[in-house]
mmCIF file of C-alpha atoms in Angstrom:
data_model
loop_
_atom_site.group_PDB
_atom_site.id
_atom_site.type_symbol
_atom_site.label_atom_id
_atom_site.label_comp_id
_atom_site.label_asym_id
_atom_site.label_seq_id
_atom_site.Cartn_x
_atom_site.Cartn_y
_atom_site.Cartn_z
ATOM 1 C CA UNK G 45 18.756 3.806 93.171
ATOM 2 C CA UNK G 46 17.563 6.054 95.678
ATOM 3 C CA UNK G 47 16.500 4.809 99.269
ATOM 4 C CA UNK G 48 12.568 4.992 98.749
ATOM 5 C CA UNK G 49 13.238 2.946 95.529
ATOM 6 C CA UNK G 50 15.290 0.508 97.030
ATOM 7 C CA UNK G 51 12.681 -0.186 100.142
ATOM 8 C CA UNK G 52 10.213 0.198 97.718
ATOM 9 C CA UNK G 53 7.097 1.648 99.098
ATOM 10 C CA UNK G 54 4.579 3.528 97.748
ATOM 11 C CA UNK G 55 2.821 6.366 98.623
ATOM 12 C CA UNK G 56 -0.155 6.898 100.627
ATOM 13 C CA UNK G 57 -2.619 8.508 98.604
ATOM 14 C CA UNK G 58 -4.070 10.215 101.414
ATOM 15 C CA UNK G 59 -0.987 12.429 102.163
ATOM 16 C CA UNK G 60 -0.504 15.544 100.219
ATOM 17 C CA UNK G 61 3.283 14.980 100.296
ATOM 18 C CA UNK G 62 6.349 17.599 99.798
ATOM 19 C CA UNK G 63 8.071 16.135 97.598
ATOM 20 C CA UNK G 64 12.225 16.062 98.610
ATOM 21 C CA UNK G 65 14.715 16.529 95.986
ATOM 22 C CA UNK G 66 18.393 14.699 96.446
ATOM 23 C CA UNK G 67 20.418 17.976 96.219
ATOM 24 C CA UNK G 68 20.337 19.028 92.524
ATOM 25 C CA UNK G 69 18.556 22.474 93.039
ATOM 26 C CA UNK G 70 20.851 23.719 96.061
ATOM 27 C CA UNK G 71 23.670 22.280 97.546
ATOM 28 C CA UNK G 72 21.964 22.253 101.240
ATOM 29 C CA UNK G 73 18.193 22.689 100.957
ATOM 30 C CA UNK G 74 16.950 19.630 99.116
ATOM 31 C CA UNK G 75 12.992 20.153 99.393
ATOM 32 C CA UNK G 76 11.025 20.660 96.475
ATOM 33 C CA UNK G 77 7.381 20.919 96.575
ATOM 34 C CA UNK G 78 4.478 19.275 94.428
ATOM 35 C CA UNK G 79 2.705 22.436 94.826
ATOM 36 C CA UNK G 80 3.944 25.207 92.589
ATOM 37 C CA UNK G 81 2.191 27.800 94.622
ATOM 38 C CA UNK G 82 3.931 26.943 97.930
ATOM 39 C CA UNK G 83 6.850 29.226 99.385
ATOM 40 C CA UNK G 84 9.246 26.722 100.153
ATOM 41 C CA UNK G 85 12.272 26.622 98.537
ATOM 42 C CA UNK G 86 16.044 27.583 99.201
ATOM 43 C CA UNK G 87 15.229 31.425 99.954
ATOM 44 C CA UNK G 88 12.658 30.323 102.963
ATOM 45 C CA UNK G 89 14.908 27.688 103.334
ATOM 46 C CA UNK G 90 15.031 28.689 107.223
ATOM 47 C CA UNK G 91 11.367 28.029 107.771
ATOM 48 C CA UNK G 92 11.071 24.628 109.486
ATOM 49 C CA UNK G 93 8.997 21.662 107.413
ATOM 50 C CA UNK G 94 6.796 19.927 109.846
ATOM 51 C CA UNK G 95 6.359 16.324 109.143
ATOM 52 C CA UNK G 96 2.753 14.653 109.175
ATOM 53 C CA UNK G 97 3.195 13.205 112.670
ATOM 54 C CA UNK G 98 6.157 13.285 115.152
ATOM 55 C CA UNK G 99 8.687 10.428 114.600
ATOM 56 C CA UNK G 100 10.745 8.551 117.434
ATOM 57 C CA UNK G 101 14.000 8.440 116.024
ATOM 58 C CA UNK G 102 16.966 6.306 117.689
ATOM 59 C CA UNK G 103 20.135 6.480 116.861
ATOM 60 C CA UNK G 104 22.718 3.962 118.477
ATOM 61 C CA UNK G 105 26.558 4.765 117.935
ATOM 62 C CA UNK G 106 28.440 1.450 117.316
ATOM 63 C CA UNK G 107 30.166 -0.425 119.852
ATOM 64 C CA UNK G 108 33.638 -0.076 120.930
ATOM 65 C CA UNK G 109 36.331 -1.580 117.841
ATOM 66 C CA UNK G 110 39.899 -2.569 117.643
ATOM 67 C CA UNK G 111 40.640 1.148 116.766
ATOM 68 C CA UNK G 112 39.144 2.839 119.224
ATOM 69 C CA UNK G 113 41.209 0.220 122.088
ATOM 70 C CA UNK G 114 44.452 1.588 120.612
ATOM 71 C CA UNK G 115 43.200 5.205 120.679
ATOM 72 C CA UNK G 116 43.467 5.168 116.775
ATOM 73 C CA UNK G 117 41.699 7.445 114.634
ATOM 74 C CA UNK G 118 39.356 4.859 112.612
ATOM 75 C CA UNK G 119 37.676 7.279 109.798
ATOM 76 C CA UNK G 120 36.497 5.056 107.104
ATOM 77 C CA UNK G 121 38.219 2.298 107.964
ATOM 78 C CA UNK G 122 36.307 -0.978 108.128
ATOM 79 C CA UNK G 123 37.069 -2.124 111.486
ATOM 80 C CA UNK G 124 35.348 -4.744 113.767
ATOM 81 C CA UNK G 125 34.570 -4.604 117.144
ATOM 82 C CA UNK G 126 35.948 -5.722 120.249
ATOM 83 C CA UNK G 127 34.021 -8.355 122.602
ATOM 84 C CA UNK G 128 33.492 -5.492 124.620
ATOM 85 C CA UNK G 129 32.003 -3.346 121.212
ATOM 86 C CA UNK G 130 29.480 -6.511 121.481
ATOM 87 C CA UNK G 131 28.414 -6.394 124.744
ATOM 88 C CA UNK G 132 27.845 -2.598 124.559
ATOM 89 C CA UNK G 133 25.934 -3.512 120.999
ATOM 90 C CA UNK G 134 23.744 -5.800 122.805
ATOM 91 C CA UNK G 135 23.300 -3.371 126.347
ATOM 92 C CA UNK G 136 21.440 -0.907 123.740
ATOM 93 C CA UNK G 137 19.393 -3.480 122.294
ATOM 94 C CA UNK G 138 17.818 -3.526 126.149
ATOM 95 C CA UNK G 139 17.165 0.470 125.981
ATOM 96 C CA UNK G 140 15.472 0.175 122.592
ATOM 97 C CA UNK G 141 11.340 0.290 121.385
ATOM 98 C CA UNK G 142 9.714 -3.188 120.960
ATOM 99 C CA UNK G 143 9.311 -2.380 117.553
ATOM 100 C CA UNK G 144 10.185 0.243 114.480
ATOM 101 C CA UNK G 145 8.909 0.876 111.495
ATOM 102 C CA UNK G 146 12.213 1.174 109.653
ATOM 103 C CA UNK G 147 15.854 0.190 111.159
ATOM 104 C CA UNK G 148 19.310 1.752 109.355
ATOM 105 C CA UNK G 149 23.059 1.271 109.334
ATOM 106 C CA UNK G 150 25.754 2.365 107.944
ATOM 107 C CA UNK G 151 27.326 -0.423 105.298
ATOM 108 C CA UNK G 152 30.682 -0.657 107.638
ATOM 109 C CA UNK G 153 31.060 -3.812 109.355
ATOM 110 C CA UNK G 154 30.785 -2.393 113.423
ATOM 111 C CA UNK G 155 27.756 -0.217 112.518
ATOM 112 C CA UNK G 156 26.349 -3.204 111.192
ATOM 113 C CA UNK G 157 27.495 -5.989 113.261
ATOM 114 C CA UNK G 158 25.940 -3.297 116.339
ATOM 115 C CA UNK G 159 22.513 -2.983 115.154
ATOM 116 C CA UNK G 160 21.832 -7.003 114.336
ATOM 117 C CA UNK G 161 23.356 -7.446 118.195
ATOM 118 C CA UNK G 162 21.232 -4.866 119.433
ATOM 119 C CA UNK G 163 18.131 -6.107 117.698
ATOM 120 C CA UNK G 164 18.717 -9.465 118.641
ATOM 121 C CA UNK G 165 19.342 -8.792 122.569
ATOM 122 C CA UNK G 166 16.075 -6.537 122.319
ATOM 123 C CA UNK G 167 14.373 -9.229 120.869
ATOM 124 C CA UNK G 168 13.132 -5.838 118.564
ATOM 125 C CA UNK G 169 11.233 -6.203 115.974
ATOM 126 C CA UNK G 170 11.668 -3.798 112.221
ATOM 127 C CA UNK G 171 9.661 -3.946 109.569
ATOM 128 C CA UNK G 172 12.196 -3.757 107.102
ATOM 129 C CA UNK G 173 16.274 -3.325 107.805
ATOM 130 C CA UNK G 174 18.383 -1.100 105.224
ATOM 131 C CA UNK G 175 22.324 -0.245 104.839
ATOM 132 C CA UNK G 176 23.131 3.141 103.548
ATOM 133 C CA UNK G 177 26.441 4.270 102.807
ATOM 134 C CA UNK G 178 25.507 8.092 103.524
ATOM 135 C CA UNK G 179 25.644 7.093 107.614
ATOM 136 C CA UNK G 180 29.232 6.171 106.607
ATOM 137 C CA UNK G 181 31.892 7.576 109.416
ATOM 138 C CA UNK G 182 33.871 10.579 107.010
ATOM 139 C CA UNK G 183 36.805 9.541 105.750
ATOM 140 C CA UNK G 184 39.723 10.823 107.348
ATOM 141 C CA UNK G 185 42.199 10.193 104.963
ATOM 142 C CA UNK G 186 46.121 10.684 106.444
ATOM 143 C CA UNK G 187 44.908 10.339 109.966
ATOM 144 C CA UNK G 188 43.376 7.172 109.342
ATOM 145 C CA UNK G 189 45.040 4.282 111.997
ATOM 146 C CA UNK G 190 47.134 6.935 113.426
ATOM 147 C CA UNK G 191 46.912 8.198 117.470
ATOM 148 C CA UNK G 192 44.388 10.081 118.050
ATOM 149 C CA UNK G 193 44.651 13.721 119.212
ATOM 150 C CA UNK G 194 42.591 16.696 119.173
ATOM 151 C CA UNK G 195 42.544 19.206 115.917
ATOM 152 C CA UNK G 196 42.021 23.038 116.464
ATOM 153 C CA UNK G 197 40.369 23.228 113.543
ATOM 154 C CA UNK G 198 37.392 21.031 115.022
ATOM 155 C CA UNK G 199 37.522 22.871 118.781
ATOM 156 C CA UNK G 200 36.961 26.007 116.639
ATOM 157 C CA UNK G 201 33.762 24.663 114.867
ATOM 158 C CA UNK G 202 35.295 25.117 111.363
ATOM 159 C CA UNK G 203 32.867 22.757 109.059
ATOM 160 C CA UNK G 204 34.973 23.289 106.191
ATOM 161 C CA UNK G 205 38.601 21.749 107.312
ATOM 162 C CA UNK G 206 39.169 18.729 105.757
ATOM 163 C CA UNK G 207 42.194 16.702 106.964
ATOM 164 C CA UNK G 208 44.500 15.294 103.706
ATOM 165 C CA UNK G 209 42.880 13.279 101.627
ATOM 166 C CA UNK G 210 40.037 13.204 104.318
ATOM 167 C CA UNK G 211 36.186 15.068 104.476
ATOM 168 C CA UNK G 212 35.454 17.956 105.514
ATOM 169 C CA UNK G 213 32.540 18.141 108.153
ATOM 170 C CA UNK G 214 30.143 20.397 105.064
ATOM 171 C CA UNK G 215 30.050 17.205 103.107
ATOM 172 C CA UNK G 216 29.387 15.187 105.889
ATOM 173 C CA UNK G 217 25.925 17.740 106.183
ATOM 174 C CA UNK G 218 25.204 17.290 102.819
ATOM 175 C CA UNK G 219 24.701 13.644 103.199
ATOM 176 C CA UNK G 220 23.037 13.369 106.647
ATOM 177 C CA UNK G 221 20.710 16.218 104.929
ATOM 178 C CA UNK G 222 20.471 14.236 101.721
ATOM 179 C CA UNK G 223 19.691 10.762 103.865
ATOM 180 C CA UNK G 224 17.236 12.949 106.194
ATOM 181 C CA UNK G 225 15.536 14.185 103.383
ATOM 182 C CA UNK G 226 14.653 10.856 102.128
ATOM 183 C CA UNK G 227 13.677 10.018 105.925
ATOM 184 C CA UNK G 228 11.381 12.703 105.487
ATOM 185 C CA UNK G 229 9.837 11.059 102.703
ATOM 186 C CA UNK G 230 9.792 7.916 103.850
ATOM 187 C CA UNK G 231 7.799 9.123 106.804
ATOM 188 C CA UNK G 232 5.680 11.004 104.037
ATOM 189 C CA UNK G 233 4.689 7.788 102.271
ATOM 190 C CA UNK G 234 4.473 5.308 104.610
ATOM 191 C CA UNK G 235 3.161 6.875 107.783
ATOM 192 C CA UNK G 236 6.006 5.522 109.896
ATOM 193 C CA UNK G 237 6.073 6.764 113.351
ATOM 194 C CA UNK G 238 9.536 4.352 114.732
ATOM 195 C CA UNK G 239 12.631 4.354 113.208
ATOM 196 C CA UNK G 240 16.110 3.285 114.293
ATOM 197 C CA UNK G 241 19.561 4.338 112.993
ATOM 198 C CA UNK G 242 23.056 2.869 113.704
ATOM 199 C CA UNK G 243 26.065 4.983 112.613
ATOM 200 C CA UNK G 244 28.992 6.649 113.922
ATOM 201 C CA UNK G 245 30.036 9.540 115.898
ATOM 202 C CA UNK G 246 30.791 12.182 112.501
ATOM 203 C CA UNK G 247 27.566 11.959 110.933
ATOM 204 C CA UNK G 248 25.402 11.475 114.870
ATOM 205 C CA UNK G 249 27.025 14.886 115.075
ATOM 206 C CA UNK G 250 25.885 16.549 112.193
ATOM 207 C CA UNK G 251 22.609 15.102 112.478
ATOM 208 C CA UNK G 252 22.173 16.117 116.073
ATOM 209 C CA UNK G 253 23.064 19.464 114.935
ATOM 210 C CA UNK G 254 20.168 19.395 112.783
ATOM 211 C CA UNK G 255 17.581 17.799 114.539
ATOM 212 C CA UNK G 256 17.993 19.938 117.415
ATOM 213 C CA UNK G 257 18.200 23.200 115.572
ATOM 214 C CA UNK G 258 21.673 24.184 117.055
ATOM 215 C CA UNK G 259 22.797 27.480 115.936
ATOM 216 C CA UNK G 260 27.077 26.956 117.054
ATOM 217 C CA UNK G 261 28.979 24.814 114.933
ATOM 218 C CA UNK G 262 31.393 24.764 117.696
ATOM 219 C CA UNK G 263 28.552 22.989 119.655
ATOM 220 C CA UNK G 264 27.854 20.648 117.485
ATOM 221 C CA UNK G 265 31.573 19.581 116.402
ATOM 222 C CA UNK G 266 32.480 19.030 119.844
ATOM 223 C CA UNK G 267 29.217 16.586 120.588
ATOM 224 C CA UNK G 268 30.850 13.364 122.582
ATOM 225 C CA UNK G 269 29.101 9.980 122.000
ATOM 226 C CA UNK G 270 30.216 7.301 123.821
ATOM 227 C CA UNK G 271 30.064 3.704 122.171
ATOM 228 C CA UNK G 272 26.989 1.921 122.350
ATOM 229 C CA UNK G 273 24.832 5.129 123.440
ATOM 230 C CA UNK G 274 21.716 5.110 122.144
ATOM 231 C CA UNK G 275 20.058 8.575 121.882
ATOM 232 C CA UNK G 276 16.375 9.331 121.023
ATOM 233 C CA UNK G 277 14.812 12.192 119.510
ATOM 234 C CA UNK G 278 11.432 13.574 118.747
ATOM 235 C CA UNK G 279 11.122 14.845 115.750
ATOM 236 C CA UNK G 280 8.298 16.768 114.735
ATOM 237 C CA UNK G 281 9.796 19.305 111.935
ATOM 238 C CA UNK G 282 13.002 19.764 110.117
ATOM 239 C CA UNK G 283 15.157 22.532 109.257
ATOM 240 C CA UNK G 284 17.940 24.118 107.714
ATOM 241 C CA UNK G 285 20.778 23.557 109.233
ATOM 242 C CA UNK G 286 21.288 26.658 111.669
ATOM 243 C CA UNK G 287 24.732 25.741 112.144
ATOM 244 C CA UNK G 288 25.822 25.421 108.456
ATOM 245 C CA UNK G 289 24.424 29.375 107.899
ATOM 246 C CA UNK G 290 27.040 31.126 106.365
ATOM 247 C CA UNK G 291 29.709 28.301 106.215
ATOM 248 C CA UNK G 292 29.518 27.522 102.677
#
């Protein structure tokens, strides 16, 4: 079930929506349009899509875990935090909006455990709270809960290393794409202007990337974000990843 099913709103007849497709037309440009006659599709696919309104989107990386104490490389690990993870969880809540419109984690247990903290030490109030597993940290596979150190293969922006066993930074972009696109028509339906997001520092990366239109993979693989920032965009049209060009 996809996310707009499983929140379950419908659409707003006044909106002449374009209507997002979950990948099964191109491997990285997942809009399709109701309108036959319109010119967007994969080979415009680097003409930006303005949404109906601009959105305030805030994204909160989870607080500080066991894992990241020991300097381990967490991955996909289920980890939980640390006191300290909770206190940073609930010094976002403090920087956050009064209220959003939508509010998203991740379904591991510190992305989850840092948005109910946060919301709770806001005192914010969401319409309606959702896990999805596409905010997921990548997995890491044979680095997982081993000491951390730096790859070349990441300093050098390559999207399409994968570590063994692990994910390789072009299928972390196909899901933040695929769980943007639904965004998109989320915002499409409902009119939402607010929405909130807590993840990790893989797909904040690759989603940064996007939002802000970056052009150097190198850039965007070697984004920093500490635990418990909170970072907040405005955004007003979405793109093809410029980054991702000629990576595939």
């Amino acid at each position: 079930m996809d996310l707009i099913s499983r929140i379950g709103v419908q659409a707003r007849p006044e909106v002449e929506m374009l209507l997002p497709n979950s990948f099964p037309q191109h491997a990285f440009w997942p809009f399709q349009t109701s309108n036959p006659a319109s010119s967007l599709c994969p080979a415009a696919a680097h003409i930006p899509v303005r949404l109906p309104h601009p959105v305030d989107l805030h994204i909160i990386r989870h607080g500080e875990t066991v894992a990241n104490v020991e300097k381990l490389v967490t991955g996909a690990r289920d980890v939980p935090l640390t006191e300290r993870g909770r206190i940073q969880a609930k010094q976002a809540g403090i920087k956050l909006s009064p209220h959003y419109d939508f509010a998203f984690s991740s379904k591991l247990k510190r992305s989850k455990e840092t948005l109910r903290l946060a919301l709770e030490a806001g005192r914010v109030r969401v319409t309606k709270c959702e896990e999805d597993p596409r905010l997921n940290e990548r997995g890491l596979g044979e680095l997982e809960l081993r000491p951390s150190r730096s790859l070349p293969e990441y300093a050098a922006g390559n999207l399409a290393y994968s570590p063994p066993g692990g994910e390789s930074y072009l299928a972390v972009t196909e899901k933040v794409l695929s769980f943007l696109t639904d965004l998109f028509e989320l915002v499409q339906r409902t009119g939402a202007r607010r929405i909130l997001i807590s993840s990790h520092m893989g797909p904040m990366r690759i989603m940064e990337g996007i939002l802000k239109e970056e052009t150097n993979p190198v850039t965007v693989l070697n984004r920093s974000f500490r635990n418990g920032d909170v970072i907040k965009y405005d955004w007003s049209r979405f793109a093809w990843p410029k980054f991702q060009m000629g990576k595939e």
